[in-house]
Coordinates of C-alpha atoms and ligand atoms in Angstrom, one line a residue:
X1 CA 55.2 120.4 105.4
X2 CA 51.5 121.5 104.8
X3 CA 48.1 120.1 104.4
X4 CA 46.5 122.6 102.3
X5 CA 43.7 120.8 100.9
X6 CA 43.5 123.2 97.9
X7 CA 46.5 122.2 96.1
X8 CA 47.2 119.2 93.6
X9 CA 48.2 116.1 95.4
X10 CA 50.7 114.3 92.9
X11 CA 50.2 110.8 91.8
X12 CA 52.6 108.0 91.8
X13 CA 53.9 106.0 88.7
X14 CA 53.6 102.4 89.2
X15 CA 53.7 99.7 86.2
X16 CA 52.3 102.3 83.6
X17 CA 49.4 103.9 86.4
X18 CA 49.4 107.0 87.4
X19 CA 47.5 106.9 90.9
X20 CA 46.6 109.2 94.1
X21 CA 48.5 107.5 97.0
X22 CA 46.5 107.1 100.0
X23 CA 49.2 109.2 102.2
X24 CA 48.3 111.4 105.2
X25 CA 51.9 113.1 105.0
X26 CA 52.1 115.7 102.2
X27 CA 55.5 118.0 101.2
X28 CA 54.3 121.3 99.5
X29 CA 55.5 122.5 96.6
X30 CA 56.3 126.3 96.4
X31 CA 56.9 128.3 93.8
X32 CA 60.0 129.5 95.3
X33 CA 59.7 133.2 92.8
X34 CA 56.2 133.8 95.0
X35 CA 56.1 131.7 97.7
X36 CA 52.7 130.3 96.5
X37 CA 51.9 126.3 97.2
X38 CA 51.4 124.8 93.5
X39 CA 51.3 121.3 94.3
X40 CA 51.4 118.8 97.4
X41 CA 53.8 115.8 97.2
X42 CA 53.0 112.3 99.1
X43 CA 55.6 111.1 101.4
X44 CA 55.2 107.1 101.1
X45 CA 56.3 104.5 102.7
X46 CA 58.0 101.2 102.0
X47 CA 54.1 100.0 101.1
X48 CA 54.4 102.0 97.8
X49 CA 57.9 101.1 97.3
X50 CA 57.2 97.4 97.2
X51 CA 54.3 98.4 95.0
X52 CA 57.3 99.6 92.4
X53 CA 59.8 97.1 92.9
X54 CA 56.7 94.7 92.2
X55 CA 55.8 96.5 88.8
X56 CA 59.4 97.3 87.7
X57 CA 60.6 93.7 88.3
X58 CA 57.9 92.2 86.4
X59 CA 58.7 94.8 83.8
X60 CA 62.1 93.4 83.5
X61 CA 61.5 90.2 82.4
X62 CA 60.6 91.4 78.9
X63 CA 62.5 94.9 78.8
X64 CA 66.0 93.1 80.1
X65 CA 65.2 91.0 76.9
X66 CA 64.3 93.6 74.3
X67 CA 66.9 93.7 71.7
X68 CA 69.0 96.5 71.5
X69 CA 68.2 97.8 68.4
X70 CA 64.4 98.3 70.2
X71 CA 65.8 100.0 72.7
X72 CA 67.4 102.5 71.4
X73 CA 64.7 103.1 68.9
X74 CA 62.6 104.0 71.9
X75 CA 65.3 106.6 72.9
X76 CA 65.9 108.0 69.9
X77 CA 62.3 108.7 70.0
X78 CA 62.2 110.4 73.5
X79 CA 64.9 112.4 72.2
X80 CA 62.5 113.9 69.7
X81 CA 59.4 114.0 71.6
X82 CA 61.8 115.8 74.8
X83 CA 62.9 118.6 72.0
X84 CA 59.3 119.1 70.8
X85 CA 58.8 119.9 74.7
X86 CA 61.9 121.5 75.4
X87 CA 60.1 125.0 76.3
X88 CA 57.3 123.2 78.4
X89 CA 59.5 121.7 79.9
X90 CA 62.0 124.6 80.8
X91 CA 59.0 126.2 82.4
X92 CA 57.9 123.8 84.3
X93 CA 61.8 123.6 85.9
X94 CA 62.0 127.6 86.6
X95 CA 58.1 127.5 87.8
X96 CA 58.9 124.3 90.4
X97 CA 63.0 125.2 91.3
X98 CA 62.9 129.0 90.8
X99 CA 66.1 129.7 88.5
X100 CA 65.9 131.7 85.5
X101 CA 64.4 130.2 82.1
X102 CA 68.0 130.5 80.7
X103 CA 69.1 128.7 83.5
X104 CA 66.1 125.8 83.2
X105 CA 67.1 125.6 79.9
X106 CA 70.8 124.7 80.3
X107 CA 68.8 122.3 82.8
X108 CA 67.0 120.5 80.1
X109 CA 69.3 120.6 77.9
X110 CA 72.2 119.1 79.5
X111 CA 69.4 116.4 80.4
X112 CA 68.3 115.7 76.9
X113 CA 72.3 115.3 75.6
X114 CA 72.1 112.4 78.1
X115 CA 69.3 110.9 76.7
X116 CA 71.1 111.8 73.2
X117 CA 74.1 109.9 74.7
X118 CA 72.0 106.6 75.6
X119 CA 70.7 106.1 71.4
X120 CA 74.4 105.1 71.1
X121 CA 73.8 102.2 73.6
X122 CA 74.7 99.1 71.2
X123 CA 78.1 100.9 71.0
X124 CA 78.7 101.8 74.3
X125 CA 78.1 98.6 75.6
X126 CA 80.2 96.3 73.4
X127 CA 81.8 93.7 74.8
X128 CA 85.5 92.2 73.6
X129 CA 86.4 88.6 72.6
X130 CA 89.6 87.1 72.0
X131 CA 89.5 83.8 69.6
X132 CA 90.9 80.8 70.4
X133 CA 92.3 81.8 73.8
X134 CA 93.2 77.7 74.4
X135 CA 92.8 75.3 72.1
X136 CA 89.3 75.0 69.8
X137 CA 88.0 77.6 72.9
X138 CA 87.3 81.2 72.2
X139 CA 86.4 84.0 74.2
X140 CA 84.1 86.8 74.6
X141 CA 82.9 89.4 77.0
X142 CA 79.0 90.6 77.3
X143 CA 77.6 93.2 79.7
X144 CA 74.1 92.5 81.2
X145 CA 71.7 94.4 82.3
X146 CA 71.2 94.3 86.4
X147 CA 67.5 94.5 87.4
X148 CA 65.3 96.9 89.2
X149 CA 67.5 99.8 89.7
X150 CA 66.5 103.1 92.1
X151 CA 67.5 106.7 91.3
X152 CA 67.0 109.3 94.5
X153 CA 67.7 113.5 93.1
X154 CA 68.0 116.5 94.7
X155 CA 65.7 119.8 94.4
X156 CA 68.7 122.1 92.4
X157 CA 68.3 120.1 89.0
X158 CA 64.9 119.2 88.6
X159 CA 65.4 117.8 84.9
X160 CA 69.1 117.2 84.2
X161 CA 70.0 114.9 87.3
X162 CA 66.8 112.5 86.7
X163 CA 68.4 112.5 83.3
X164 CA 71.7 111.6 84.4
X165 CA 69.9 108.1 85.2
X166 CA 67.2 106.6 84.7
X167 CA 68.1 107.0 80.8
X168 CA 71.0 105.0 81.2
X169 CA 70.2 102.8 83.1
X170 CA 66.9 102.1 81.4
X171 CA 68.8 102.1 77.9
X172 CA 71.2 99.3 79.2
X173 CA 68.0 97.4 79.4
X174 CA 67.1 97.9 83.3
X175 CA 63.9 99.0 84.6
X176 CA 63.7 102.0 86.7
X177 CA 62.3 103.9 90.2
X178 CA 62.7 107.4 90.2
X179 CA 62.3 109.2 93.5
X180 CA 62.3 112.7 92.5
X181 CA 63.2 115.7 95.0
X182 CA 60.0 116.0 97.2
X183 CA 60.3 119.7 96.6
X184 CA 60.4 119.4 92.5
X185 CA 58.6 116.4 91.9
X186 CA 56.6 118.0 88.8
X187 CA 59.0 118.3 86.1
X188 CA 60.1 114.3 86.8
X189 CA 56.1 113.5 86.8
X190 CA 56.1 115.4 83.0
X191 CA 59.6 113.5 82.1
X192 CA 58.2 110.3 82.8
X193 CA 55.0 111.2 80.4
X194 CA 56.3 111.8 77.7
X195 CA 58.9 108.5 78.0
X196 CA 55.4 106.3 78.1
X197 CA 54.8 108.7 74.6
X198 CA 57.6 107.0 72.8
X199 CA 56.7 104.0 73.4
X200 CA 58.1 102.5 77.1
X201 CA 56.5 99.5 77.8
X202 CA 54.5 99.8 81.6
X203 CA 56.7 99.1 84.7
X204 CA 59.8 100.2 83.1
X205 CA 60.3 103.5 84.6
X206 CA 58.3 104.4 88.0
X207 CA 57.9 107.2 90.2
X208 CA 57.2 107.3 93.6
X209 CA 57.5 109.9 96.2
X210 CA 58.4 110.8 99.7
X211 CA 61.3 111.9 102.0
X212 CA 63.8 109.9 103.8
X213 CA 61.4 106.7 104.8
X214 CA 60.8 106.3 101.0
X215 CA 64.5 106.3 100.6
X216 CA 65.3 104.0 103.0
X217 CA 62.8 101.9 101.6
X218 CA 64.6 102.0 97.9
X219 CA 68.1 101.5 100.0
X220 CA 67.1 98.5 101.7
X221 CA 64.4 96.4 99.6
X222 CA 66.3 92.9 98.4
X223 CA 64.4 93.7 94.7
X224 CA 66.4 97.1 94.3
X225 CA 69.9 96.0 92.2
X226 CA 71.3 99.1 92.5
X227 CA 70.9 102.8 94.1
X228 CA 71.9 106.2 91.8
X229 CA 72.3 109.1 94.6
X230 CA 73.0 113.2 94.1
X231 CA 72.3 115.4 96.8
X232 CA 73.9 116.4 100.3
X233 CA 77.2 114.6 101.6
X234 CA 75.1 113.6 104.6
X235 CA 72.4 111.9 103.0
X236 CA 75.1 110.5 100.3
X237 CA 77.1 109.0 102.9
X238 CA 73.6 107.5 104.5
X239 CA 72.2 106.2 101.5
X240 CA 75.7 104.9 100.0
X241 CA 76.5 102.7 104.1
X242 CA 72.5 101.8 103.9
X243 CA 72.5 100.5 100.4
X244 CA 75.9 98.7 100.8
X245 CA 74.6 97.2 103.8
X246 CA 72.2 95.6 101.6
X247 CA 74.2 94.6 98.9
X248 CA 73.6 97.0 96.4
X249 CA 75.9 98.8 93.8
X250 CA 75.6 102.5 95.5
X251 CA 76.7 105.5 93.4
X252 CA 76.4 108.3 95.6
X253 CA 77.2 112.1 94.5
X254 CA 77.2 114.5 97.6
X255 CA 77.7 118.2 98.3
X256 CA 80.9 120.5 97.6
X257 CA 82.9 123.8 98.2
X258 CA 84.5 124.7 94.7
X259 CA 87.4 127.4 94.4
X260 CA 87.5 129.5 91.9
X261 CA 91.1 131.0 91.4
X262 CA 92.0 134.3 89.6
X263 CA 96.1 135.0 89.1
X264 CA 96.9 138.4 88.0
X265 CA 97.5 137.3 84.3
X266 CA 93.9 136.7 84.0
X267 CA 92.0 138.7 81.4
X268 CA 89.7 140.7 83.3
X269 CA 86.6 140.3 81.2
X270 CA 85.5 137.0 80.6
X271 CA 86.9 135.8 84.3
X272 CA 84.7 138.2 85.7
X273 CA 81.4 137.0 83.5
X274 CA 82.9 133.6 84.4
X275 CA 82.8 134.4 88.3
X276 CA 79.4 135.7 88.2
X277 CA 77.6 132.6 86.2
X278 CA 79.6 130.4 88.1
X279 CA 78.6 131.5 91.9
X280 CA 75.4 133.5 91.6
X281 CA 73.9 131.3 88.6
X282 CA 71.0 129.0 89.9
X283 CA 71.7 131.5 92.9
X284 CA 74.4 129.7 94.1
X285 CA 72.2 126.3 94.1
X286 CA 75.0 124.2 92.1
X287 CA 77.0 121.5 93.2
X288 CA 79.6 122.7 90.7
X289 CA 79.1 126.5 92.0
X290 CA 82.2 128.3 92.7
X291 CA 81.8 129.5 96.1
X292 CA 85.6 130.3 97.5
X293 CA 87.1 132.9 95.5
X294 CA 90.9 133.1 95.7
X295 CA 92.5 136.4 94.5
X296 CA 96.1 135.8 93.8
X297 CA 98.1 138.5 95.3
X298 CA 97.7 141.7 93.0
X299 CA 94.5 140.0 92.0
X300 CA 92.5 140.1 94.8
X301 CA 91.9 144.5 94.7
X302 CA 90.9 144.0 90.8
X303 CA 88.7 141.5 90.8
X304 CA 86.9 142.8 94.1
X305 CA 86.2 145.9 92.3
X306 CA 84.9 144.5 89.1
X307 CA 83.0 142.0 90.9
X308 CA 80.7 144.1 92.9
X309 CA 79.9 146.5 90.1
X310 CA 78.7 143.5 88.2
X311 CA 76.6 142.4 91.4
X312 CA 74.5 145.5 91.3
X313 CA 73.8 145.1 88.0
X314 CA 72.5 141.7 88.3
X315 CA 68.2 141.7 88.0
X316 CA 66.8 139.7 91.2
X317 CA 63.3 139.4 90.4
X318 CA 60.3 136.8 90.0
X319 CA 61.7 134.1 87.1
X320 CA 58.2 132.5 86.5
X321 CA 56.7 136.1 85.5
X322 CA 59.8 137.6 83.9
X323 CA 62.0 135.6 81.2
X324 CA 64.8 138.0 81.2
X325 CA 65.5 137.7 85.0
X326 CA 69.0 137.7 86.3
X327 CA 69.1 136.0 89.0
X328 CA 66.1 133.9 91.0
X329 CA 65.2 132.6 94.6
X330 CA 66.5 130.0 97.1
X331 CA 64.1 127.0 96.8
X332 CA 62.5 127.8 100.4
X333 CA 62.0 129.4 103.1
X334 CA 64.4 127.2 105.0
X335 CA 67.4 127.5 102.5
X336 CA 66.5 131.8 102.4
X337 CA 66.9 130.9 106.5
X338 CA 69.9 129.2 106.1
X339 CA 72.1 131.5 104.0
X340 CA 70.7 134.1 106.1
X341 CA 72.7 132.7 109.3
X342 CA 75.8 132.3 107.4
X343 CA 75.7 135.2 106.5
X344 CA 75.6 136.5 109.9
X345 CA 77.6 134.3 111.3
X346 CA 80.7 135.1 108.7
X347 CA 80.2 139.3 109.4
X348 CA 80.8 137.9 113.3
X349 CA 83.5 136.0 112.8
X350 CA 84.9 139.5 111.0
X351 CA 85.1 138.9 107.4
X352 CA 84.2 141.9 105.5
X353 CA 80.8 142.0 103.9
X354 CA 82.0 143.5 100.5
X355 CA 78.4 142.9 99.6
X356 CA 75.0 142.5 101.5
X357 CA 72.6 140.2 99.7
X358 CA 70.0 140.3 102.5
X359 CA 68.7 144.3 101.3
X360 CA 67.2 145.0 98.4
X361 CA 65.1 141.9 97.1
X362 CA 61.8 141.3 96.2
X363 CA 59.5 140.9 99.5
X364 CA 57.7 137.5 98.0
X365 CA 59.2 134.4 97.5
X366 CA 62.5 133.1 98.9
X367 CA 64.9 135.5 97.8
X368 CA 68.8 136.1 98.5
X369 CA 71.0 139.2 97.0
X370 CA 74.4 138.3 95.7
X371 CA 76.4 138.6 98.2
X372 CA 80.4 138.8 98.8
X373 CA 82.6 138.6 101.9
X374 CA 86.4 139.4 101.6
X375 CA 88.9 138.9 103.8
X376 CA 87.9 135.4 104.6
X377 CA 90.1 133.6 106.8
X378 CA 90.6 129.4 105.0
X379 CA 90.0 128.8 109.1
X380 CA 86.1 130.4 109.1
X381 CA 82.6 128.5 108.4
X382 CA 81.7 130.3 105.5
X383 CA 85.5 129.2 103.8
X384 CA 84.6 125.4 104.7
X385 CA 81.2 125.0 105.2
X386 CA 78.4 124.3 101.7
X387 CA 76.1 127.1 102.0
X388 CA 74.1 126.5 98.5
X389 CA 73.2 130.0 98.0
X390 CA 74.6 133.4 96.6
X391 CA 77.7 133.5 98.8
X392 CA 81.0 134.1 97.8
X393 CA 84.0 134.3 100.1
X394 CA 86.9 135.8 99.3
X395 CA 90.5 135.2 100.4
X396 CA 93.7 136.5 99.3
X397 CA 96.6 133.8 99.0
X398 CA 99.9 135.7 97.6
X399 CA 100.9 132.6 95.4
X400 CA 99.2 130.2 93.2
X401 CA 101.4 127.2 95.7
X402 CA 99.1 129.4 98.7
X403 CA 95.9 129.2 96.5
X404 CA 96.5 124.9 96.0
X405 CA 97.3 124.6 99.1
X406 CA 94.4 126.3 100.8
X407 CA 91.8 124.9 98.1
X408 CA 92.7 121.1 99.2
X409 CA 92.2 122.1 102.5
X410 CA 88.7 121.3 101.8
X411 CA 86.7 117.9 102.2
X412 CA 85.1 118.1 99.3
X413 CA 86.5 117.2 96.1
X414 CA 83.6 118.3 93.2
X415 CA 85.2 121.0 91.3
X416 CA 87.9 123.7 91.0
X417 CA 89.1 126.6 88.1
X418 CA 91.9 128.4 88.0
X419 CA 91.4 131.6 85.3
X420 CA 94.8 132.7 83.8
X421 CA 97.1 133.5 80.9
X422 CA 100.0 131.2 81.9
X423 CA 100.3 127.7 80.7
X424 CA 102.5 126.9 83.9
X425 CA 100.3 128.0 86.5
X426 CA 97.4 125.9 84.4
X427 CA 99.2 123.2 84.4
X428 CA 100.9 123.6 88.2
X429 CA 96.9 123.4 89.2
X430 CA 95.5 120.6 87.1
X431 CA 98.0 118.3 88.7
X432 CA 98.2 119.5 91.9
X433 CA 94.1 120.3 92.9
X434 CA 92.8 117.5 94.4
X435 CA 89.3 117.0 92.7
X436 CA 87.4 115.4 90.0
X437 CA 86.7 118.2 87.6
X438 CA 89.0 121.4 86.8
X439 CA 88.6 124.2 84.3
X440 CA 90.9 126.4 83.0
X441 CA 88.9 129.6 82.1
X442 CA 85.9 127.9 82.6
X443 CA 83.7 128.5 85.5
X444 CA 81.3 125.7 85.5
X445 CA 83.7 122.8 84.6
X446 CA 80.5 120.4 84.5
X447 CA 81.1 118.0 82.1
X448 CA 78.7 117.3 79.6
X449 CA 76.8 113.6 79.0
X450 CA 79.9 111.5 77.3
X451 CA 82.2 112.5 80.4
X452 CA 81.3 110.9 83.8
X453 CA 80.6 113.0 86.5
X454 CA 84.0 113.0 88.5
X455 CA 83.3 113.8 92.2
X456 CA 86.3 113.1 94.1
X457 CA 86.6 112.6 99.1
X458 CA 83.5 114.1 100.0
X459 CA 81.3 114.5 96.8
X460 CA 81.3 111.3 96.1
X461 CA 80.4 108.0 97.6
X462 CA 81.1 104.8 95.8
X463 CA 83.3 103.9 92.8
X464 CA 81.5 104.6 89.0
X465 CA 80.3 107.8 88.4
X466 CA 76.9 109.0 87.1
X467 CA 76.9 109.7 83.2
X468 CA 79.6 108.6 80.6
X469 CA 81.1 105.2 80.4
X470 CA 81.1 104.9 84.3
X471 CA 77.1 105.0 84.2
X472 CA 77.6 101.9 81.6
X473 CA 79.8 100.4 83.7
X474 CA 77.4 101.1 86.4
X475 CA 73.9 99.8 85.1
X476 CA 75.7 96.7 83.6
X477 CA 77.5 93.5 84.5
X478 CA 80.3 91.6 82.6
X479 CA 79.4 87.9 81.5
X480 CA 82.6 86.1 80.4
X481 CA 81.8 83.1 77.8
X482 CA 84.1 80.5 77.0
X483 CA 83.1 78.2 73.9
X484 CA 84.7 75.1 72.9
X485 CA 83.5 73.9 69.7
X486 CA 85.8 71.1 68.5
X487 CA 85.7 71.0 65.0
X488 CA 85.4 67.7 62.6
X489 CA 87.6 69.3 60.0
X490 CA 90.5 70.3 62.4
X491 CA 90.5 67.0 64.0
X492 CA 90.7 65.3 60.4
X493 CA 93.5 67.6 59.4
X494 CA 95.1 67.3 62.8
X495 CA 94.7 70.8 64.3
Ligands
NAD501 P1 69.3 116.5 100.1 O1 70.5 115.7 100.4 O2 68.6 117.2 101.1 O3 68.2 115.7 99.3 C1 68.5 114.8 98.2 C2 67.6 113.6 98.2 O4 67.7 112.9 99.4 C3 66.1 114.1 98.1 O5 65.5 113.2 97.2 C4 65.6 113.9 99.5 O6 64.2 113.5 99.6 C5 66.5 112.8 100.1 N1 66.7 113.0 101.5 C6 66.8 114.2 102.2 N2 67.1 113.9 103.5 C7 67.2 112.6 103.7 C8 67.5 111.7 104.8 N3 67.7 112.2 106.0 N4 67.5 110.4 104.5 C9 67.2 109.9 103.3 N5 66.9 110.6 102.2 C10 66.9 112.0 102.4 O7 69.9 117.5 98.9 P2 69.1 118.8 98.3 O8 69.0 119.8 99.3 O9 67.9 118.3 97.6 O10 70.1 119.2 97.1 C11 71.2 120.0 97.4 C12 72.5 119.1 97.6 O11 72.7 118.3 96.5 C13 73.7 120.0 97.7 O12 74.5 119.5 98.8 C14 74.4 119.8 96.4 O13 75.8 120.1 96.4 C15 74.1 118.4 96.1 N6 74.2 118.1 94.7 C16 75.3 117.4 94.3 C17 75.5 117.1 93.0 C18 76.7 116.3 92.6 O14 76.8 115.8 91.4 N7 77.7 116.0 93.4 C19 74.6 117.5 92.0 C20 73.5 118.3 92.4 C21 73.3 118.6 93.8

């Protein structure tokens, strides 16, 4: 925390205002590629959050009622206002979060297919009926919206995980409070701009600020329907008991250790460009970041070998001053702290440091090296623990049975990929892997906006996911109608 009194204090969004909060407490925000302080975000209180529930409640009343066919209209014109900013925007991501503008992109992207997703709304939220389930009675089915809803994100997808909610939810005719990562809160300010551009009535989507009063605050406030989480297990957990507690529908998405598998059938090449996107992209900053690689007995020497050539050729270097950057920063100071330790702490416990990502960076900002340990023993910290950073530890199972086996050893549950040319292995580890989201060549098996967001144990808290039918599901309640109309020209034919 800093009280610079140079840099931009950020406003809150309350019923169509944008207003400086009166807040002693401030979280800087760094460019993580320098280390330079580019904004300051309030942490508020519950004061501020009442202020929103206030606004967005009263919001509600009209939005809740809108007809679909307006509200969709609205998305469909965010849609086109987003892609008119999608470069702005991308910049603003890699300026605020520090990854590469290929990787901000992807970011945006995947955040705007949501949004895509939500036009379809009068579809996706079609309800059944069944005629004359008795006699002279029919039946139908509607879903509802459910009120003020809260969405709290973490810092690693500044664009794309606001997008995973507040879209939906808003689209299924809630109103929205957006509590943005206190250490990216810019690109969420610039999301909710342009969203008043196309037309959002005031008090439908908020943003407020803060830490973990404010989020307490959202968790516990009797106006709050229902609470959207992403970020740590810890704080999932937390917010997912809190908002229970309270009687709220609580999605929570938490934290994850993903296994990447290679058998020796793989094809070299694309497993290899697979690997690196997959544990050094974002610099290991992913939830779905492969982070436990396991070389299947003759694998293991091959794709050692191949993988550290690749990791020296991979560009570490400032992403806000150089577009063709390979690889960025850690978002602070804390995080560069953090992997630092682990790495330490798995050369001690005597895995071999194939690779040393602490040499060789740029001296400003909050950089990490790709790094690799081999040798890893399932038993070690670095094997079990989330790291979030450029960390890959590698063990050497002699059988894909091994490789399952030591994978669900973890408590997480986010994702796994297996890279290989057999169908039987393939298939041997989509039924067997215990998690929500497998690939099968595929190193990033995130899936896109009409999938939900599967987090299984761990990595997730609650029951209906973010994104996909789930978030429907989610944001909306079922009304069951049952209409008797007796009918004169039955009775007088004696139906
Ligand atoms: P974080 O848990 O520190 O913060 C997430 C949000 O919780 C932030 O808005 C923060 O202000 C708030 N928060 C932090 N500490 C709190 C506390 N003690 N009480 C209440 N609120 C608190 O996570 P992060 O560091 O911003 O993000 C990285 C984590 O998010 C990783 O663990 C990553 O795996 C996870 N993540 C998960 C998914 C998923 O879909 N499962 C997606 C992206 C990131």
């Amino acid at each position: 925390m800093t009280k610079t009194a140079t840099a931009k204090e950020l406003p809150v969004f309350i019923g169509g205002k944008w207003r400086v909060t009166k807040t002693k407490e401030y979280q800087a925000v760094f460019n993580p590629s320098t280390g330079e302080e580019i904004a300051r975000a309030p942490l508020c209180g519950a004061d501020i959050v009442d202020d929103a529930v206030q606004a967005a409640a009263e919001a509600f009343k009209s939005w809740s009622r809108a007809s679909i066919s307006h509200r969709s209209g609205v998305m469909f014109k965010y849609k086109a206002i987003l892609e008119a900013h999608f470069e702005e925007l991308s910049r603003l991501v890699t300026r605020e979060n520090g990854k590469t503008l290929d990787e901000a992109k992807g970011d945006v992207r995947r955040g705007i297919e949501v949004v895509e997703y939500a036009c379809g709304i009068a579809e996706l939220s079609k309800g059944e009926s069944v005629p004359a389930v008795a006699d002279h009675i029919d039946g139908v089915t509607m879903r509802e919206p459910i009120g003020v809803c809260a969405g709290i994100t973490p810092f690693n997808f500044p664009a794309m995980v606001p997008m995973w909610m507040y879209p939906m939810a808003i689209a299924c005719g809630n109103t929205f409070i957006l509590k943005p990562s206190e250490k990216v809160p810019l690109t969420a300010i610039r999301l909710a701009e342009l969203f008043a551009e196309a037309g959002l009535p005031n008090g439908v989507l908020n943003i407020v600020h803060g830490g973990r009063e404010v989020v307490d605050a959202l968790c516990s406030h009797p106006g709050i329907s229902a609470v959207s989480f992403v970020g740590s297990s810890k704080v999932a957990e937390h917010v997912y008991r809190l908002g229970s507690q309270h009687g709220k529908r609580v999605q929570a998405a938490g934290g994850a250790k993903n296994v990447l598998v290679v058998m020796p059938d793989a094809d070299p090449e694309p497993t290899i460009r697979a690997i690196m996107g997959s544990s050094f992209g974002c610099a290991g900053q992913r939830c779905m970041a492969g982070s436990v690689l396991l070389g299947v007995g003759e694998a293991a020497d091959a794709v050692r070998k191949r993988l550290t050539e690749a990791m020296e050729t991979l560009k570490v270097t400032d992403t806000s001053a150089d577009d063709k950057a390979g690889m960025g920063p850690v978002i602070d100071e804390a995080a560069r702290r953090r992997v630092h330790d682990y790495i330490e702490r798995g050369a001690k416990e005597k895995a071999q440091l194939a690779r040393d990502g602490r040499a060789s960076v740029p001296e400003r900002g909050f950089f990490v090296g790709p790094t690799l340990f081999d040798r890893v023993d399932p038993k070690m910290s670095i094997a079990r623990d989330e790291i979030f950073g450029p960390v890959l530890s590698m063990m050497r199972p002699k059988t894909v049975e091994d490789a399952i086996k030591w994978a669900n050893m973890s408590p997480y549950g986010n994702g796994a990929s297996i890279f290989t040319t057999s169908g039987r292995s393939a298939r041997q580890f989509t039924r067997d892997i215990q998690c929500g989201m497998v690939g099968v060549n595929v190193g990033v098996p995130a899936p896109m906006a009409f999938f939900s967001f599967s987090g299984w144990n761990q990595s997730f808290f609650g029951d209906l996911h973010v994104q996909g039918r789930e978030g429907v599901m989610f944001y909306t309640r079922q009304k069951v109608v049952l209409s008797r109309w007796d009918d004169q020209y039955q009775r007088q034919h004696g139906w």
